Amino acid sequence: MLSEREPDVPVLGRAAQAAATRQQIVETAQRLFAGRGYQATSLQAIANEMGLTKAAVYYHFRTKAQILQASLDPAVEEMTVLLDELAGMPSRQEKLEAYAVGWVDFLVRNRELGTMLLHDPEIRAASIYAENDGRRRRVLRVLFGNSPTPAERMAYVMCVWMLEGLGELSDLSDGDLRATLLLTVRGLLAVPSDAEADEA
């Protein structure tokens, strides 16, 4: 029985190694995109940074655009999960607070993406920042109902634009960045601070 299972072991090992290499390529590319810019970063540069051949990178990603998309996909999925959670909340105030906290935590976790967006229009055009109309309408509907006011629509847009502005706060620690962003998002969405909520 053991001998029948032995051939599976190297296959599973290769699959795990391939997944790890793919993730390392994405992380290396993100770092180079942020430092050099998307246009100035080639597949060869990514390979050199990792000590791999260009063919090894090409095995996992045929183009830089595929690497960029792979780096953005988890962010898009994360926001989709957050929206699903918000949609199940009965209270508008609860939704706004949960969105404020969820969006700020997302921004802090993805602050390097903000640096890339600040300096690179090509990444900006391909990113979650360039939201499709369907997602934008869903967020507005979940947060504000079927008829959001112009002020509510602008508040949401300003929250999204904060992603691009993260590069301006690169000197802050994660904790200070989170506190600053949370104060700003709550103000935009008219969500009371913890102290105000306690007083109420």
PDB file of N, CA and C in Angstrom, residues 58-145:
ATOM      1  N   TYR A  58       8.868  32.823 -16.885  1.00  0.00           N
ATOM      2  CA  TYR A  58       7.941  32.696 -18.011  1.00  0.00           C
ATOM      3  C   TYR A  58       7.080  31.435 -17.891  1.00  0.00           C
ATOM      4  N   TYR A  59       7.596  30.420 -17.232  1.00  0.00           N
ATOM      5  CA  TYR A  59       6.844  29.180 -17.021  1.00  0.00           C
ATOM      6  C   TYR A  59       5.577  29.457 -16.214  1.00  0.00           C
ATOM      7  N   HIS A  60       5.663  30.391 -15.265  1.00  0.00           N
ATOM      8  CA  HIS A  60       4.531  30.713 -14.398  1.00  0.00           C
ATOM      9  C   HIS A  60       3.689  31.864 -14.934  1.00  0.00           C
ATOM     10  N   PHE A  61       4.345  32.837 -15.555  1.00  0.00           N
ATOM     11  CA  PHE A  61       3.651  34.025 -16.073  1.00  0.00           C
ATOM     12  C   PHE A  61       4.222  34.379 -17.434  1.00  0.00           C
ATOM     13  N   ARG A  62       3.339  34.449 -18.424  1.00  0.00           N
ATOM     14  CA  ARG A  62       3.805  34.761 -19.767  1.00  0.00           C
ATOM     15  C   ARG A  62       4.062  36.252 -19.970  1.00  0.00           C
ATOM     16  N   THR A  63       3.404  37.094 -19.181  1.00  0.00           N
ATOM     17  CA  THR A  63       3.550  38.540 -19.350  1.00  0.00           C
ATOM     18  C   THR A  63       3.588  39.226 -17.984  1.00  0.00           C
ATOM     19  N   LYS A  64       4.093  40.459 -17.987  1.00  0.00           N
ATOM     20  CA  LYS A  64       4.049  41.271 -16.772  1.00  0.00           C
ATOM     21  C   LYS A  64       2.609  41.537 -16.351  1.00  0.00           C
ATOM     22  N   ALA A  65       1.740  41.715 -17.337  1.00  0.00           N
ATOM     23  CA  ALA A  65       0.337  41.995 -17.043  1.00  0.00           C
ATOM     24  C   ALA A  65      -0.288  40.861 -16.233  1.00  0.00           C
ATOM     25  N   GLN A  66       0.091  39.621 -16.520  1.00  0.00           N
ATOM     26  CA  GLN A  66      -0.424  38.485 -15.758  1.00  0.00           C
ATOM     27  C   GLN A  66       0.066  38.529 -14.315  1.00  0.00           C
ATOM     28  N   ILE A  67       1.317  38.939 -14.112  1.00  0.00           N
ATOM     29  CA  ILE A  67       1.847  39.056 -12.750  1.00  0.00           C
ATOM     30  C   ILE A  67       1.112  40.153 -12.001  1.00  0.00           C
ATOM     31  N   LEU A  68       0.900  41.274 -12.670  1.00  0.00           N
ATOM     32  CA  LEU A  68       0.177  42.376 -12.047  1.00  0.00           C
ATOM     33  C   LEU A  68      -1.226  41.944 -11.642  1.00  0.00           C
ATOM     34  N   GLN A  69      -1.909  41.235 -12.544  1.00  0.00           N
ATOM     35  CA  GLN A  69      -3.267  40.785 -12.238  1.00  0.00           C
ATOM     36  C   GLN A  69      -3.272  39.813 -11.068  1.00  0.00           C
ATOM     37  N   ALA A  70      -2.274  38.938 -11.021  1.00  0.00           N
ATOM     38  CA  ALA A  70      -2.179  37.979  -9.914  1.00  0.00           C
ATOM     39  C   ALA A  70      -1.946  38.690  -8.586  1.00  0.00           C
ATOM     40  N   SER A  71      -1.271  39.833  -8.631  1.00  0.00           N
ATOM     41  CA  SER A  71      -1.039  40.586  -7.398  1.00  0.00           C
ATOM     42  C   SER A  71      -2.278  41.357  -6.960  1.00  0.00           C
ATOM     43  N   LEU A  72      -3.160  41.679  -7.909  1.00  0.00           N
ATOM     44  CA  LEU A  72      -4.362  42.448  -7.602  1.00  0.00           C
ATOM     45  C   LEU A  72      -5.569  41.570  -7.278  1.00  0.00           C
ATOM     46  N   ASP A  73      -5.604  40.361  -7.805  1.00  0.00           N
ATOM     47  CA  ASP A  73      -6.761  39.479  -7.613  1.00  0.00           C
ATOM     48  C   ASP A  73      -7.119  39.252  -6.148  1.00  0.00           C
ATOM     49  N   PRO A  74      -6.144  38.984  -5.267  1.00  0.00           N
ATOM     50  CA  PRO A  74      -6.511  38.781  -3.859  1.00  0.00           C
ATOM     51  C   PRO A  74      -7.165  40.015  -3.240  1.00  0.00           C
ATOM     52  N   ALA A  75      -6.726  41.208  -3.663  1.00  0.00           N
ATOM     53  CA  ALA A  75      -7.321  42.433  -3.134  1.00  0.00           C
ATOM     54  C   ALA A  75      -8.777  42.554  -3.556  1.00  0.00           C
ATOM     55  N   VAL A  76      -9.048  42.246  -4.815  1.00  0.00           N
ATOM     56  CA  VAL A  76     -10.421  42.303  -5.317  1.00  0.00           C
ATOM     57  C   VAL A  76     -11.293  41.286  -4.587  1.00  0.00           C
ATOM     58  N   GLU A  77     -10.766  40.080  -4.382  1.00  0.00           N
ATOM     59  CA  GLU A  77     -11.519  39.031  -3.691  1.00  0.00           C
ATOM     60  C   GLU A  77     -11.786  39.426  -2.245  1.00  0.00           C
ATOM     61  N   GLU A  78     -10.808  40.043  -1.614  1.00  0.00           N
ATOM     62  CA  GLU A  78     -10.971  40.463  -0.222  1.00  0.00           C
ATOM     63  C   GLU A  78     -12.109  41.474  -0.090  1.00  0.00           C
ATOM     64  N   MET A  79     -12.187  42.402  -1.016  1.00  0.00           N
ATOM     65  CA  MET A  79     -13.253  43.403  -0.965  1.00  0.00           C
ATOM     66  C   MET A  79     -14.614  42.779  -1.277  1.00  0.00           C
ATOM     67  N   THR A  80     -14.631  41.768  -2.125  1.00  0.00           N
ATOM     68  CA  THR A  80     -15.885  41.063  -2.422  1.00  0.00           C
ATOM     69  C   THR A  80     -16.413  40.366  -1.181  1.00  0.00           C
ATOM     70  N   VAL A  81     -15.523  39.732  -0.424  1.00  0.00           N
ATOM     71  CA  VAL A  81     -15.913  39.065   0.826  1.00  0.00           C
ATOM     72  C   VAL A  81     -16.458  40.088   1.816  1.00  0.00           C
ATOM     73  N   LEU A  82     -15.796  41.245   1.923  1.00  0.00           N
ATOM     74  CA  LEU A  82     -16.260  42.287   2.837  1.00  0.00           C
ATOM     75  C   LEU A  82     -17.664  42.746   2.453  1.00  0.00           C
ATOM     76  N   LEU A  83     -17.904  42.945   1.168  1.00  0.00           N
ATOM     77  CA  LEU A  83     -19.231  43.372   0.718  1.00  0.00           C
ATOM     78  C   LEU A  83     -20.296  42.340   1.059  1.00  0.00           C
ATOM     79  N   ASP A  84     -19.963  41.061   0.887  1.00  0.00           N
ATOM     80  CA  ASP A  84     -20.917  40.004   1.219  1.00  0.00           C
ATOM     81  C   ASP A  84     -21.284  40.054   2.699  1.00  0.00           C
ATOM     82  N   GLU A  85     -20.295  40.332   3.549  1.00  0.00           N
ATOM     83  CA  GLU A  85     -20.553  40.420   4.986  1.00  0.00           C
ATOM     84  C   GLU A  85     -21.423  41.634   5.300  1.00  0.00           C
ATOM     85  N   LEU A  86     -21.146  42.758   4.658  1.00  0.00           N
ATOM     86  CA  LEU A  86     -21.915  43.977   4.912  1.00  0.00           C
ATOM     87  C   LEU A  86     -23.369  43.809   4.495  1.00  0.00           C
ATOM     88  N   ALA A  87     -23.571  43.106   3.388  1.00  0.00           N
ATOM     89  CA  ALA A  87     -24.928  42.941   2.863  1.00  0.00           C
ATOM     90  C   ALA A  87     -25.839  42.222   3.848  1.00  0.00           C
ATOM     91  N   GLY A  88     -25.255  41.422   4.736  1.00  0.00           N
ATOM     92  CA  GLY A  88     -26.059  40.673   5.698  1.00  0.00           C
ATOM     93  C   GLY A  88     -26.324  41.419   6.999  1.00  0.00           C
ATOM     94  N   MET A  89     -25.824  42.646   7.127  1.00  0.00           N
ATOM     95  CA  MET A  89     -26.017  43.414   8.355  1.00  0.00           C
ATOM     96  C   MET A  89     -27.298  44.235   8.265  1.00  0.00           C
ATOM     97  N   PRO A  90     -28.136  44.218   9.312  1.00  0.00           N
ATOM     98  CA  PRO A  90     -29.424  44.907   9.241  1.00  0.00           C
ATOM     99  C   PRO A  90     -29.346  46.412   9.427  1.00  0.00           C
ATOM    100  N   SER A  91     -28.366  46.882  10.184  1.00  0.00           N
ATOM    101  CA  SER A  91     -28.289  48.299  10.530  1.00  0.00           C
ATOM    102  C   SER A  91     -27.370  49.057   9.583  1.00  0.00           C
ATOM    103  N   ARG A  92     -27.829  50.212   9.075  1.00  0.00           N
ATOM    104  CA  ARG A  92     -26.999  51.050   8.211  1.00  0.00           C
ATOM    105  C   ARG A  92     -25.754  51.518   8.946  1.00  0.00           C
ATOM    106  N   GLN A  93     -25.894  51.925  10.193  1.00  0.00           N
ATOM    107  CA  GLN A  93     -24.748  52.391  10.959  1.00  0.00           C
ATOM    108  C   GLN A  93     -23.735  51.274  11.167  1.00  0.00           C
ATOM    109  N   GLU A  94     -24.246  50.064  11.392  1.00  0.00           N
ATOM    110  CA  GLU A  94     -23.364  48.907  11.553  1.00  0.00           C
ATOM    111  C   GLU A  94     -22.596  48.645  10.260  1.00  0.00           C
ATOM    112  N   LYS A  95     -23.270  48.786   9.135  1.00  0.00           N
ATOM    113  CA  LYS A  95     -22.618  48.593   7.837  1.00  0.00           C
ATOM    114  C   LYS A  95     -21.521  49.625   7.612  1.00  0.00           C
ATOM    115  N   LEU A  96     -21.813  50.882   7.908  1.00  0.00           N
ATOM    116  CA  LEU A  96     -20.836  51.946   7.686  1.00  0.00           C
ATOM    117  C   LEU A  96     -19.603  51.753   8.562  1.00  0.00           C
ATOM    118  N   GLU A  97     -19.817  51.376   9.819  1.00  0.00           N
ATOM    119  CA  GLU A  97     -18.688  51.143  10.714  1.00  0.00           C
ATOM    120  C   GLU A  97     -17.871  49.941  10.260  1.00  0.00           C
ATOM    121  N   ALA A  98     -18.549  48.873   9.884  1.00  0.00           N
ATOM    122  CA  ALA A  98     -17.840  47.673   9.428  1.00  0.00           C
ATOM    123  C   ALA A  98     -17.073  47.951   8.132  1.00  0.00           C
ATOM    124  N   TYR A  99     -17.659  48.745   7.249  1.00  0.00           N
ATOM    125  CA  TYR A  99     -16.963  49.111   6.022  1.00  0.00           C
ATOM    126  C   TYR A  99     -15.742  49.969   6.342  1.00  0.00           C
ATOM    127  N   ALA A 100     -15.900  50.931   7.256  1.00  0.00           N
ATOM    128  CA  ALA A 100     -14.776  51.791   7.632  1.00  0.00           C
ATOM    129  C   ALA A 100     -13.612  50.959   8.155  1.00  0.00           C
ATOM    130  N   VAL A 101     -13.899  50.051   9.072  1.00  0.00           N
ATOM    131  CA  VAL A 101     -12.850  49.209   9.653  1.00  0.00           C
ATOM    132  C   VAL A 101     -12.274  48.253   8.602  1.00  0.00           C
ATOM    133  N   GLY A 102     -13.146  47.615   7.828  1.00  0.00           N
ATOM    134  CA  GLY A 102     -12.679  46.665   6.814  1.00  0.00           C
ATOM    135  C   GLY A 102     -11.850  47.325   5.737  1.00  0.00           C
ATOM    136  N   TRP A 103     -12.281  48.497   5.278  1.00  0.00           N
ATOM    137  CA  TRP A 103     -11.554  49.199   4.223  1.00  0.00           C
ATOM    138  C   TRP A 103     -10.195  49.681   4.725  1.00  0.00           C
ATOM    139  N   VAL A 104     -10.164  50.222   5.949  1.00  0.00           N
ATOM    140  CA  VAL A 104      -8.898  50.698   6.510  1.00  0.00           C
ATOM    141  C   VAL A 104      -7.931  49.537   6.717  1.00  0.00           C
ATOM    142  N   ASP A 105      -8.420  48.418   7.242  1.00  0.00           N
ATOM    143  CA  ASP A 105      -7.541  47.255   7.425  1.00  0.00           C
ATOM    144  C   ASP A 105      -7.001  46.780   6.080  1.00  0.00           C
ATOM    145  N   PHE A 106      -7.851  46.821   5.067  1.00  0.00           N
ATOM    146  CA  PHE A 106      -7.417  46.463   3.713  1.00  0.00           C
ATOM    147  C   PHE A 106      -6.321  47.414   3.236  1.00  0.00           C
ATOM    148  N   LEU A 107      -6.495  48.708   3.455  1.00  0.00           N
ATOM    149  CA  LEU A 107      -5.505  49.694   3.021  1.00  0.00           C
ATOM    150  C   LEU A 107      -4.166  49.477   3.712  1.00  0.00           C
ATOM    151  N   VAL A 108      -4.200  49.198   5.004  1.00  0.00           N
ATOM    152  CA  VAL A 108      -2.955  48.997   5.746  1.00  0.00           C
ATOM    153  C   VAL A 108      -2.238  47.745   5.257  1.00  0.00           C
ATOM    154  N   ARG A 109      -2.992  46.682   5.027  1.00  0.00           N
ATOM    155  CA  ARG A 109      -2.383  45.434   4.546  1.00  0.00           C
ATOM    156  C   ARG A 109      -1.809  45.592   3.137  1.00  0.00           C
ATOM    157  N   ASN A 110      -2.382  46.501   2.355  1.00  0.00           N
ATOM    158  CA  ASN A 110      -1.975  46.659   0.959  1.00  0.00           C
ATOM    159  C   ASN A 110      -1.316  48.009   0.706  1.00  0.00           C
ATOM    160  N   ARG A 111      -0.595  48.516   1.696  1.00  0.00           N
ATOM    161  CA  ARG A 111      -0.017  49.852   1.564  1.00  0.00           C
ATOM    162  C   ARG A 111       1.028  49.922   0.458  1.00  0.00           C
ATOM    163  N   GLU A 112       1.690  48.817   0.155  1.00  0.00           N
ATOM    164  CA  GLU A 112       2.655  48.835  -0.945  1.00  0.00           C
ATOM    165  C   GLU A 112       1.959  49.053  -2.285  1.00  0.00           C
ATOM    166  N   LEU A 113       0.743  48.521  -2.413  1.00  0.00           N
ATOM    167  CA  LEU A 113      -0.045  48.755  -3.613  1.00  0.00           C
ATOM    168  C   LEU A 113      -0.325  50.246  -3.775  1.00  0.00           C
ATOM    169  N   GLY A 114      -0.573  50.925  -2.663  1.00  0.00           N
ATOM    170  CA  GLY A 114      -0.798  52.365  -2.720  1.00  0.00           C
ATOM    171  C   GLY A 114       0.410  53.104  -3.258  1.00  0.00           C
ATOM    172  N   THR A 115       1.608  52.683  -2.861  1.00  0.00           N
ATOM    173  CA  THR A 115       2.826  53.305  -3.375  1.00  0.00           C
ATOM    174  C   THR A 115       2.946  53.089  -4.874  1.00  0.00           C
ATOM    175  N   MET A 116       2.613  51.893  -5.336  1.00  0.00           N
ATOM    176  CA  MET A 116       2.665  51.619  -6.771  1.00  0.00           C
ATOM    177  C   MET A 116       1.677  52.492  -7.529  1.00  0.00           C
ATOM    178  N   LEU A 117       0.484  52.655  -6.971  1.00  0.00           N
ATOM    179  CA  LEU A 117      -0.548  53.449  -7.629  1.00  0.00           C
ATOM    180  C   LEU A 117      -0.151  54.914  -7.732  1.00  0.00           C
ATOM    181  N   LEU A 118       0.517  55.409  -6.702  1.00  0.00           N
ATOM    182  CA  LEU A 118       0.883  56.817  -6.661  1.00  0.00           C
ATOM    183  C   LEU A 118       1.833  57.170  -7.796  1.00  0.00           C
ATOM    184  N   HIS A 119       2.712  56.241  -8.137  1.00  0.00           N
ATOM    185  CA  HIS A 119       3.772  56.557  -9.095  1.00  0.00           C
ATOM    186  C   HIS A 119       3.584  55.938 -10.473  1.00  0.00           C
ATOM    187  N   ASP A 120       2.593  55.102 -10.649  1.00  0.00           N
ATOM    188  CA  ASP A 120       2.505  54.379 -11.915  1.00  0.00           C
ATOM    189  C   ASP A 120       1.097  54.358 -12.472  1.00  0.00           C
ATOM    190  N   PRO A 121       0.828  55.163 -13.520  1.00  0.00           N
ATOM    191  CA  PRO A 121      -0.521  55.211 -14.104  1.00  0.00           C
ATOM    192  C   PRO A 121      -0.977  53.898 -14.718  1.00  0.00           C
ATOM    193  N   GLU A 122      -0.037  53.078 -15.199  1.00  0.00           N
ATOM    194  CA  GLU A 122      -0.424  51.804 -15.796  1.00  0.00           C
ATOM    195  C   GLU A 122      -0.997  50.860 -14.746  1.00  0.00           C
ATOM    196  N   ILE A 123      -0.405  50.858 -13.566  1.00  0.00           N
ATOM    197  CA  ILE A 123      -0.932  50.030 -12.482  1.00  0.00           C
ATOM    198  C   ILE A 123      -2.264  50.600 -12.013  1.00  0.00           C
ATOM    199  N   ARG A 124      -2.354  51.912 -11.952  1.00  0.00           N
ATOM    200  CA  ARG A 124      -3.606  52.552 -11.533  1.00  0.00           C
ATOM    201  C   ARG A 124      -4.751  52.129 -12.445  1.00  0.00           C
ATOM    202  N   ALA A 125      -4.505  52.077 -13.736  1.00  0.00           N
ATOM    203  CA  ALA A 125      -5.550  51.743 -14.701  1.00  0.00           C
ATOM    204  C   ALA A 125      -6.012  50.300 -14.568  1.00  0.00           C
ATOM    205  N   ALA A 126      -5.126  49.419 -14.086  1.00  0.00           N
ATOM    206  CA  ALA A 126      -5.453  47.992 -14.009  1.00  0.00           C
ATOM    207  C   ALA A 126      -5.938  47.559 -12.632  1.00  0.00           C
ATOM    208  N   SER A 127      -5.973  48.469 -11.688  1.00  0.00           N
ATOM    209  CA  SER A 127      -6.142  48.070 -10.302  1.00  0.00           C
ATOM    210  C   SER A 127      -7.576  48.091  -9.824  1.00  0.00           C
ATOM    211  N   ILE A 128      -7.723  47.718  -8.555  1.00  0.00           N
ATOM    212  CA  ILE A 128      -9.027  47.804  -7.907  1.00  0.00           C
ATOM    213  C   ILE A 128      -9.503  49.253  -7.877  1.00  0.00           C
ATOM    214  N   TYR A 129      -8.542  50.196  -7.952  1.00  0.00           N
ATOM    215  CA  TYR A 129      -8.885  51.620  -7.987  1.00  0.00           C
ATOM    216  C   TYR A 129      -9.758  51.922  -9.201  1.00  0.00           C
ATOM    217  N   ALA A 130      -9.476  51.226 -10.316  1.00  0.00           N
ATOM    218  CA  ALA A 130     -10.283  51.413 -11.520  1.00  0.00           C
ATOM    219  C   ALA A 130     -11.472  50.459 -11.463  1.00  0.00           C
ATOM    220  N   GLU A 131     -12.358  50.707 -10.529  1.00  0.00           N
ATOM    221  CA  GLU A 131     -13.468  49.790 -10.277  1.00  0.00           C
ATOM    222  C   GLU A 131     -14.431  49.738 -11.455  1.00  0.00           C
ATOM    223  N   ASN A 132     -15.007  48.587 -11.661  1.00  0.00           N
ATOM    224  CA  ASN A 132     -16.049  48.538 -12.684  1.00  0.00           C
ATOM    225  C   ASN A 132     -17.358  49.082 -12.111  1.00  0.00           C
ATOM    226  N   ASP A 133     -18.248  49.487 -13.000  1.00  0.00           N
ATOM    227  CA  ASP A 133     -19.485  50.133 -12.570  1.00  0.00           C
ATOM    228  C   ASP A 133     -20.343  49.220 -11.703  1.00  0.00           C
ATOM    229  N   GLY A 134     -20.336  47.925 -12.018  1.00  0.00           N
ATOM    230  CA  GLY A 134     -21.144  46.993 -11.244  1.00  0.00           C
ATOM    231  C   GLY A 134     -20.720  46.938  -9.789  1.00  0.00           C
ATOM    232  N   ARG A 135     -19.424  46.890  -9.532  1.00  0.00           N
ATOM    233  CA  ARG A 135     -18.937  46.841  -8.156  1.00  0.00           C
ATOM    234  C   ARG A 135     -19.224  48.151  -7.440  1.00  0.00           C
ATOM    235  N   ARG A 136     -19.011  49.279  -8.125  1.00  0.00           N
ATOM    236  CA  ARG A 136     -19.264  50.578  -7.505  1.00  0.00           C
ATOM    237  C   ARG A 136     -20.735  50.714  -7.105  1.00  0.00           C
ATOM    238  N   ARG A 137     -21.629  50.308  -8.016  1.00  0.00           N
ATOM    239  CA  ARG A 137     -23.058  50.403  -7.706  1.00  0.00           C
ATOM    240  C   ARG A 137     -23.430  49.502  -6.537  1.00  0.00           C
ATOM    241  N   ARG A 138     -22.802  48.325  -6.471  1.00  0.00           N
ATOM    242  CA  ARG A 138     -23.125  47.412  -5.372  1.00  0.00           C
ATOM    243  C   ARG A 138     -22.679  47.981  -4.029  1.00  0.00           C
ATOM    244  N   VAL A 139     -21.478  48.555  -3.986  1.00  0.00           N
ATOM    245  CA  VAL A 139     -21.006  49.143  -2.734  1.00  0.00           C
ATOM    246  C   VAL A 139     -21.947  50.248  -2.274  1.00  0.00           C
ATOM    247  N   LEU A 140     -22.306  51.139  -3.189  1.00  0.00           N
ATOM    248  CA  LEU A 140     -23.199  52.249  -2.843  1.00  0.00           C
ATOM    249  C   LEU A 140     -24.551  51.736  -2.353  1.00  0.00           C
ATOM    250  N   ARG A 141     -25.067  50.705  -3.008  1.00  0.00           N
ATOM    251  CA  ARG A 141     -26.368  50.160  -2.626  1.00  0.00           C
ATOM    252  C   ARG A 141     -26.300  49.514  -1.241  1.00  0.00           C
ATOM    253  N   VAL A 142     -25.210  48.766  -0.985  1.00  0.00           N
ATOM    254  CA  VAL A 142     -25.066  48.103   0.307  1.00  0.00           C
ATOM    255  C   VAL A 142     -24.925  49.130   1.434  1.00  0.00           C
ATOM    256  N   LEU A 143     -24.147  50.186   1.198  1.00  0.00           N
ATOM    257  CA  LEU A 143     -23.881  51.172   2.242  1.00  0.00           C
ATOM    258  C   LEU A 143     -25.026  52.169   2.441  1.00  0.00           C
ATOM    259  N   PHE A 144     -25.614  52.619   1.315  1.00  0.00           N
ATOM    260  CA  PHE A 144     -26.522  53.755   1.397  1.00  0.00           C
ATOM    261  C   PHE A 144     -27.931  53.490   0.861  1.00  0.00           C
ATOM    262  N   GLY A 145     -28.188  52.283   0.379  1.00  0.00           N
ATOM    263  CA  GLY A 145     -29.506  51.998  -0.167  1.00  0.00           C
ATOM    264  C   GLY A 145     -29.563  52.249  -1.667  1.00  0.00           C
TER     265      GLY A 145
END
